[in-house]
Amino acid sequence: MKCPYCGSVDNKVIDSRMTKEGDTVRRRRECLGCERRFTTYERVEQPPIVLIKKDGRRESFSRNKVLSGLQKACEKRNISINTLEQFVDELERELQETGEKEIPSTVVGERVMNKLHELDDVAYVRFASVYREFKDINDFMSELKDLFATRAEKGQGNAN
Ligand SMILES: [Zn+2]
């Protein structure tokens, strides 16, 4: 790594730490030529995930978007931010592992819904309603019905 001041390639690392997110390592280096200090960053190279929207437009996958959608869906549920972040990490890894450069946004939506279904029924329905934008209200209603039916079977419904 070339010194930005004198161009020497000889330097030593004097401090090395990982960022809070754990995806970047920041290194403080000291040039052996001029003794000045500079910083380098190292991160894993990940190809960006591109989503194909319903109208064919492309949009890059945004962790933050998914996370804020989940937070809204999980409002007042007993689900920690850590759990949600883990959820998004897992989702992102799954998407990376498909090896596809472009993924239909509907596929991502379905994945989120499936994972959320396992996590929390109420959050799932909330997310589903936002995700589908009430375009197919009948599907939404039938999902609600199914959900209440399952709850009744499980004996979780209110006895009175
Ligand atoms: Zn230097």
JSON list of C-alpha atoms and ligand atoms in Angstrom, two decimals:
[
{"chain": "A", "resi": 1, "resn": "MET", "atom": "CA", "xyz": [0.00, 0.00, 0.00]},
{"chain": "A", "resi": 2, "resn": "LYS", "atom": "CA", "xyz": [1.63, 3.19, -1.24]},
{"chain": "A", "resi": 3, "resn": "CYS", "atom": "CA", "xyz": [2.13, 6.09, 1.18]},
{"chain": "A", "resi": 4, "resn": "PRO", "atom": "CA", "xyz": [-0.09, 9.01, 0.03]},
{"chain": "A", "resi": 5, "resn": "TYR", "atom": "CA", "xyz": [2.62, 11.51, 1.05]},
{"chain": "A", "resi": 6, "resn": "CYS", "atom": "CA", "xyz": [5.92, 10.13, -0.28]},
{"chain": "A", "resi": 7, "resn": "GLY", "atom": "CA", "xyz": [4.89, 7.13, -2.40]},
{"chain": "A", "resi": 8, "resn": "SER", "atom": "CA", "xyz": [6.95, 4.63, -0.42]},
{"chain": "A", "resi": 9, "resn": "VAL", "atom": "CA", "xyz": [5.43, 1.14, -0.29]},
{"chain": "A", "resi": 10, "resn": "ASP", "atom": "CA", "xyz": [7.08, 0.26, 3.01]},
{"chain": "A", "resi": 11, "resn": "ASN", "atom": "CA", "xyz": [4.88, 0.78, 6.04]},
{"chain": "A", "resi": 12, "resn": "LYS", "atom": "CA", "xyz": [3.87, -0.90, 9.23]},
{"chain": "A", "resi": 13, "resn": "VAL", "atom": "CA", "xyz": [0.40, -1.44, 10.69]},
{"chain": "A", "resi": 14, "resn": "ILE", "atom": "CA", "xyz": [0.15, 0.30, 14.05]},
{"chain": "A", "resi": 15, "resn": "ASP", "atom": "CA", "xyz": [-3.52, -0.29, 14.76]},
{"chain": "A", "resi": 16, "resn": "SER", "atom": "CA", "xyz": [-6.15, -2.60, 13.31]},
{"chain": "A", "resi": 17, "resn": "ARG", "atom": "CA", "xyz": [-9.80, -2.67, 14.22]},
{"chain": "A", "resi": 18, "resn": "MET", "atom": "CA", "xyz": [-13.09, -3.91, 12.91]},
{"chain": "A", "resi": 19, "resn": "THR", "atom": "CA", "xyz": [-16.02, -1.54, 12.38]},
{"chain": "A", "resi": 20, "resn": "LYS", "atom": "CA", "xyz": [-19.11, -1.96, 14.55]},
{"chain": "A", "resi": 21, "resn": "GLU", "atom": "CA", "xyz": [-20.90, -3.79, 11.73]},
{"chain": "A", "resi": 22, "resn": "GLY", "atom": "CA", "xyz": [-18.00, -6.21, 11.47]},
{"chain": "A", "resi": 23, "resn": "ASP", "atom": "CA", "xyz": [-17.78, -5.89, 7.70]},
{"chain": "A", "resi": 24, "resn": "THR", "atom": "CA", "xyz": [-14.79, -3.59, 7.45]},
{"chain": "A", "resi": 25, "resn": "VAL", "atom": "CA", "xyz": [-11.32, -3.60, 8.95]},
{"chain": "A", "resi": 26, "resn": "ARG", "atom": "CA", "xyz": [-9.70, -0.23, 9.44]},
{"chain": "A", "resi": 27, "resn": "ARG", "atom": "CA", "xyz": [-5.90, -0.14, 9.61]},
{"chain": "A", "resi": 28, "resn": "ARG", "atom": "CA", "xyz": [-3.73, 2.72, 10.79]},
{"chain": "A", "resi": 29, "resn": "ARG", "atom": "CA", "xyz": [-0.37, 2.55, 9.05]},
{"chain": "A", "resi": 30, "resn": "GLU", "atom": "CA", "xyz": [2.89, 4.37, 9.49]},
{"chain": "A", "resi": 31, "resn": "CYS", "atom": "CA", "xyz": [5.14, 4.98, 6.51]},
{"chain": "A", "resi": 32, "resn": "LEU", "atom": "CA", "xyz": [8.70, 3.71, 7.00]},
{"chain": "A", "resi": 33, "resn": "GLY", "atom": "CA", "xyz": [9.93, 6.33, 4.52]},
{"chain": "A", "resi": 34, "resn": "CYS", "atom": "CA", "xyz": [8.48, 9.58, 5.89]},
{"chain": "A", "resi": 35, "resn": "GLU", "atom": "CA", "xyz": [6.96, 8.32, 9.15]},
{"chain": "A", "resi": 36, "resn": "ARG", "atom": "CA", "xyz": [3.59, 9.89, 8.37]},
{"chain": "A", "resi": 37, "resn": "ARG", "atom": "CA", "xyz": [0.42, 8.01, 9.14]},
{"chain": "A", "resi": 38, "resn": "PHE", "atom": "CA", "xyz": [-2.50, 7.04, 6.95]},
{"chain": "A", "resi": 39, "resn": "THR", "atom": "CA", "xyz": [-5.55, 4.77, 7.09]},
{"chain": "A", "resi": 40, "resn": "THR", "atom": "CA", "xyz": [-6.62, 1.90, 4.88]},
{"chain": "A", "resi": 41, "resn": "TYR", "atom": "CA", "xyz": [-9.90, -0.02, 4.81]},
{"chain": "A", "resi": 42, "resn": "GLU", "atom": "CA", "xyz": [-10.40, -3.64, 3.94]},
{"chain": "A", "resi": 43, "resn": "ARG", "atom": "CA", "xyz": [-13.74, -5.27, 3.19]},
{"chain": "A", "resi": 44, "resn": "VAL", "atom": "CA", "xyz": [-15.09, -8.44, 1.65]},
{"chain": "A", "resi": 45, "resn": "GLU", "atom": "CA", "xyz": [-16.01, -7.99, -1.97]},
{"chain": "A", "resi": 46, "resn": "GLN", "atom": "CA", "xyz": [-19.69, -8.72, -2.47]},
{"chain": "A", "resi": 47, "resn": "PRO", "atom": "CA", "xyz": [-21.50, -8.38, -5.75]},
{"chain": "A", "resi": 48, "resn": "PRO", "atom": "CA", "xyz": [-24.51, -6.08, -5.34]},
{"chain": "A", "resi": 49, "resn": "ILE", "atom": "CA", "xyz": [-27.92, -7.71, -5.49]},
{"chain": "A", "resi": 50, "resn": "VAL", "atom": "CA", "xyz": [-30.17, -6.15, -8.09]},
{"chain": "A", "resi": 51, "resn": "LEU", "atom": "CA", "xyz": [-33.93, -6.46, -7.78]},
{"chain": "A", "resi": 52, "resn": "ILE", "atom": "CA", "xyz": [-36.23, -6.55, -10.78]},
{"chain": "A", "resi": 53, "resn": "LYS", "atom": "CA", "xyz": [-39.39, -4.69, -9.89]},
{"chain": "A", "resi": 54, "resn": "LYS", "atom": "CA", "xyz": [-42.86, -5.58, -11.16]},
{"chain": "A", "resi": 55, "resn": "ASP", "atom": "CA", "xyz": [-42.68, -2.90, -13.85]},
{"chain": "A", "resi": 56, "resn": "GLY", "atom": "CA", "xyz": [-39.27, -4.13, -14.96]},
{"chain": "A", "resi": 57, "resn": "ARG", "atom": "CA", "xyz": [-37.23, -1.36, -13.39]},
{"chain": "A", "resi": 58, "resn": "ARG", "atom": "CA", "xyz": [-34.03, -2.36, -11.60]},
{"chain": "A", "resi": 59, "resn": "GLU", "atom": "CA", "xyz": [-33.25, -1.31, -8.08]},
{"chain": "A", "resi": 60, "resn": "SER", "atom": "CA", "xyz": [-30.39, -2.38, -5.84]},
{"chain": "A", "resi": 61, "resn": "PHE", "atom": "CA", "xyz": [-31.30, -4.43, -2.80]},
{"chain": "A", "resi": 62, "resn": "SER", "atom": "CA", "xyz": [-31.39, -2.25, 0.29]},
{"chain": "A", "resi": 63, "resn": "ARG", "atom": "CA", "xyz": [-30.85, -3.80, 3.71]},
{"chain": "A", "resi": 64, "resn": "ASN", "atom": "CA", "xyz": [-32.15, -0.65, 5.34]},
{"chain": "A", "resi": 65, "resn": "LYS", "atom": "CA", "xyz": [-35.39, -0.70, 3.38]},
{"chain": "A", "resi": 66, "resn": "VAL", "atom": "CA", "xyz": [-36.12, -4.27, 4.39]},
{"chain": "A", "resi": 67, "resn": "LEU", "atom": "CA", "xyz": [-35.12, -3.59, 7.96]},
{"chain": "A", "resi": 68, "resn": "SER", "atom": "CA", "xyz": [-37.36, -0.53, 8.30]},
{"chain": "A", "resi": 69, "resn": "GLY", "atom": "CA", "xyz": [-40.26, -2.47, 6.73]},
{"chain": "A", "resi": 70, "resn": "LEU", "atom": "CA", "xyz": [-39.72, -5.22, 9.28]},
{"chain": "A", "resi": 71, "resn": "GLN", "atom": "CA", "xyz": [-39.51, -2.74, 12.14]},
{"chain": "A", "resi": 72, "resn": "LYS", "atom": "CA", "xyz": [-42.87, -1.28, 11.13]},
{"chain": "A", "resi": 73, "resn": "ALA", "atom": "CA", "xyz": [-44.39, -4.74, 10.86]},
{"chain": "A", "resi": 74, "resn": "CYS", "atom": "CA", "xyz": [-42.96, -5.74, 14.24]},
{"chain": "A", "resi": 75, "resn": "GLU", "atom": "CA", "xyz": [-43.97, -2.61, 16.14]},
{"chain": "A", "resi": 76, "resn": "LYS", "atom": "CA", "xyz": [-45.03, -3.46, 19.69]},
{"chain": "A", "resi": 77, "resn": "ARG", "atom": "CA", "xyz": [-44.19, -7.14, 19.19]},
{"chain": "A", "resi": 78, "resn": "ASN", "atom": "CA", "xyz": [-41.62, -8.76, 21.42]},
{"chain": "A", "resi": 79, "resn": "ILE", "atom": "CA", "xyz": [-38.96, -8.92, 18.77]},
{"chain": "A", "resi": 80, "resn": "SER", "atom": "CA", "xyz": [-35.57, -7.39, 19.35]},
{"chain": "A", "resi": 81, "resn": "ILE", "atom": "CA", "xyz": [-33.70, -5.28, 16.84]},
{"chain": "A", "resi": 82, "resn": "ASN", "atom": "CA", "xyz": [-30.96, -7.90, 16.98]},
{"chain": "A", "resi": 83, "resn": "THR", "atom": "CA", "xyz": [-33.37, -10.57, 15.81]},
{"chain": "A", "resi": 84, "resn": "LEU", "atom": "CA", "xyz": [-34.48, -8.37, 12.93]},
{"chain": "A", "resi": 85, "resn": "GLU", "atom": "CA", "xyz": [-30.92, -7.56, 11.93]},
{"chain": "A", "resi": 86, "resn": "GLN", "atom": "CA", "xyz": [-30.10, -11.25, 12.00]},
{"chain": "A", "resi": 87, "resn": "PHE", "atom": "CA", "xyz": [-33.17, -11.84, 9.87]},
{"chain": "A", "resi": 88, "resn": "VAL", "atom": "CA", "xyz": [-31.93, -9.38, 7.24]},
{"chain": "A", "resi": 89, "resn": "ASP", "atom": "CA", "xyz": [-28.36, -10.76, 7.39]},
{"chain": "A", "resi": 90, "resn": "GLU", "atom": "CA", "xyz": [-29.73, -14.21, 6.74]},
{"chain": "A", "resi": 91, "resn": "LEU", "atom": "CA", "xyz": [-31.93, -12.99, 3.92]},
{"chain": "A", "resi": 92, "resn": "GLU", "atom": "CA", "xyz": [-29.03, -11.16, 2.30]},
{"chain": "A", "resi": 93, "resn": "ARG", "atom": "CA", "xyz": [-26.81, -14.22, 2.57]},
{"chain": "A", "resi": 94, "resn": "GLU", "atom": "CA", "xyz": [-29.52, -16.39, 1.03]},
{"chain": "A", "resi": 95, "resn": "LEU", "atom": "CA", "xyz": [-29.87, -13.97, -1.86]},
{"chain": "A", "resi": 96, "resn": "GLN", "atom": "CA", "xyz": [-26.09, -13.85, -2.36]},
{"chain": "A", "resi": 97, "resn": "GLU", "atom": "CA", "xyz": [-25.99, -17.63, -2.34]},
{"chain": "A", "resi": 98, "resn": "THR", "atom": "CA", "xyz": [-28.49, -17.97, -5.17]},
{"chain": "A", "resi": 99, "resn": "GLY", "atom": "CA", "xyz": [-25.67, -16.71, -7.38]},
{"chain": "A", "resi": 100, "resn": "GLU", "atom": "CA", "xyz": [-28.22, -14.73, -9.41]},
{"chain": "A", "resi": 101, "resn": "LYS", "atom": "CA", "xyz": [-27.18, -11.21, -10.36]},
{"chain": "A", "resi": 102, "resn": "GLU", "atom": "CA", "xyz": [-30.77, -10.07, -10.68]},
{"chain": "A", "resi": 103, "resn": "ILE", "atom": "CA", "xyz": [-33.65, -11.33, -8.57]},
{"chain": "A", "resi": 104, "resn": "PRO", "atom": "CA", "xyz": [-37.34, -10.49, -9.04]},
{"chain": "A", "resi": 105, "resn": "SER", "atom": "CA", "xyz": [-38.51, -8.34, -6.13]},
{"chain": "A", "resi": 106, "resn": "THR", "atom": "CA", "xyz": [-41.52, -10.64, -5.76]},
{"chain": "A", "resi": 107, "resn": "VAL", "atom": "CA", "xyz": [-39.18, -13.56, -4.96]},
{"chain": "A", "resi": 108, "resn": "VAL", "atom": "CA", "xyz": [-37.53, -11.49, -2.25]},
{"chain": "A", "resi": 109, "resn": "GLY", "atom": "CA", "xyz": [-40.92, -10.46, -0.89]},
{"chain": "A", "resi": 110, "resn": "GLU", "atom": "CA", "xyz": [-42.06, -14.08, -0.68]},
{"chain": "A", "resi": 111, "resn": "ARG", "atom": "CA", "xyz": [-38.87, -15.04, 1.13]},
{"chain": "A", "resi": 112, "resn": "VAL", "atom": "CA", "xyz": [-39.35, -12.27, 3.65]},
{"chain": "A", "resi": 113, "resn": "MET", "atom": "CA", "xyz": [-42.95, -13.33, 4.22]},
{"chain": "A", "resi": 114, "resn": "ASN", "atom": "CA", "xyz": [-42.04, -16.99, 4.71]},
{"chain": "A", "resi": 115, "resn": "LYS", "atom": "CA", "xyz": [-39.31, -16.15, 7.17]},
{"chain": "A", "resi": 116, "resn": "LEU", "atom": "CA", "xyz": [-41.55, -13.69, 9.00]},
{"chain": "A", "resi": 117, "resn": "HIS", "atom": "CA", "xyz": [-44.33, -16.26, 9.19]},
{"chain": "A", "resi": 118, "resn": "GLU", "atom": "CA", "xyz": [-42.01, -18.46, 11.26]},
{"chain": "A", "resi": 119, "resn": "LEU", "atom": "CA", "xyz": [-41.07, -15.56, 13.47]},
{"chain": "A", "resi": 120, "resn": "ASP", "atom": "CA", "xyz": [-44.36, -13.86, 14.33]},
{"chain": "A", "resi": 121, "resn": "ASP", "atom": "CA", "xyz": [-47.92, -14.26, 13.02]},
{"chain": "A", "resi": 122, "resn": "VAL", "atom": "CA", "xyz": [-49.07, -10.70, 13.64]},
{"chain": "A", "resi": 123, "resn": "ALA", "atom": "CA", "xyz": [-45.95, -9.13, 12.16]},
{"chain": "A", "resi": 124, "resn": "TYR", "atom": "CA", "xyz": [-46.37, -11.44, 9.20]},
{"chain": "A", "resi": 125, "resn": "VAL", "atom": "CA", "xyz": [-49.90, -10.22, 8.46]},
{"chain": "A", "resi": 126, "resn": "ARG", "atom": "CA", "xyz": [-48.86, -6.61, 8.89]},
{"chain": "A", "resi": 127, "resn": "PHE", "atom": "CA", "xyz": [-45.94, -7.02, 6.55]},
{"chain": "A", "resi": 128, "resn": "ALA", "atom": "CA", "xyz": [-48.05, -8.94, 4.06]},
{"chain": "A", "resi": 129, "resn": "SER", "atom": "CA", "xyz": [-50.57, -6.11, 3.95]},
{"chain": "A", "resi": 130, "resn": "VAL", "atom": "CA", "xyz": [-47.88, -3.54, 3.28]},
{"chain": "A", "resi": 131, "resn": "TYR", "atom": "CA", "xyz": [-46.02, -5.75, 0.86]},
{"chain": "A", "resi": 132, "resn": "ARG", "atom": "CA", "xyz": [-49.07, -6.43, -1.25]},
{"chain": "A", "resi": 133, "resn": "GLU", "atom": "CA", "xyz": [-50.17, -2.81, -1.04]},
{"chain": "A", "resi": 134, "resn": "PHE", "atom": "CA", "xyz": [-53.75, -4.03, -0.72]},
{"chain": "A", "resi": 135, "resn": "LYS", "atom": "CA", "xyz": [-53.78, -4.68, -4.46]},
{"chain": "A", "resi": 136, "resn": "ASP", "atom": "CA", "xyz": [-55.18, -8.12, -3.88]},
{"chain": "A", "resi": 137, "resn": "ILE", "atom": "CA", "xyz": [-57.28, -7.58, -0.82]},
{"chain": "A", "resi": 138, "resn": "ASN", "atom": "CA", "xyz": [-58.93, -10.99, -1.19]},
{"chain": "A", "resi": 139, "resn": "ASP", "atom": "CA", "xyz": [-55.65, -12.78, -0.74]},
{"chain": "A", "resi": 140, "resn": "PHE", "atom": "CA", "xyz": [-54.97, -10.66, 2.28]},
{"chain": "A", "resi": 141, "resn": "MET", "atom": "CA", "xyz": [-58.35, -11.49, 3.80]},
{"chain": "A", "resi": 142, "resn": "SER", "atom": "CA", "xyz": [-58.02, -15.20, 3.13]},
{"chain": "A", "resi": 143, "resn": "GLU", "atom": "CA", "xyz": [-54.61, -15.13, 4.79]},
{"chain": "A", "resi": 144, "resn": "LEU", "atom": "CA", "xyz": [-56.17, -13.48, 7.81]},
{"chain": "A", "resi": 145, "resn": "LYS", "atom": "CA", "xyz": [-58.89, -16.13, 7.88]},
{"chain": "A", "resi": 146, "resn": "ASP", "atom": "CA", "xyz": [-56.34, -18.94, 7.65]},
{"chain": "A", "resi": 147, "resn": "LEU", "atom": "CA", "xyz": [-54.37, -17.38, 10.42]},
{"chain": "A", "resi": 148, "resn": "PHE", "atom": "CA", "xyz": [-57.33, -17.16, 12.78]},
{"chain": "A", "resi": 149, "resn": "ALA", "atom": "CA", "xyz": [-58.33, -20.71, 11.87]},
{"chain": "A", "resi": 150, "resn": "THR", "atom": "CA", "xyz": [-54.87, -21.96, 12.85]},
{"chain": "A", "resi": 151, "resn": "ARG", "atom": "CA", "xyz": [-54.97, -19.98, 16.07]},
{"chain": "A", "resi": 152, "resn": "ALA", "atom": "CA", "xyz": [-58.34, -21.50, 16.98]},
{"chain": "A", "resi": 153, "resn": "GLU", "atom": "CA", "xyz": [-56.97, -24.99, 16.28]},
{"chain": "A", "resi": 154, "resn": "LYS", "atom": "CA", "xyz": [-53.99, -24.30, 18.48]},
{"chain": "A", "resi": 155, "resn": "GLY", "atom": "CA", "xyz": [-56.38, -23.15, 21.17]},
{"chain": "A", "resi": 156, "resn": "GLN", "atom": "CA", "xyz": [-54.80, -19.74, 21.25]},
{"chain": "A", "resi": 157, "resn": "GLY", "atom": "CA", "xyz": [-58.02, -17.91, 20.53]},
{"chain": "A", "resi": 158, "resn": "ASN", "atom": "CA", "xyz": [-59.92, -16.15, 23.29]},
{"chain": "A", "resi": 159, "resn": "ALA", "atom": "CA", "xyz": [-62.15, -18.71, 25.00]},
{"chain": "A", "resi": 160, "resn": "ASN", "atom": "CA", "xyz": [-64.89, -16.20, 25.62]},
{"chain": "B", "resi": 1, "resn": "ZN", "atom": "ZN", "xyz": [5.70, 8.24, 3.31]}
]
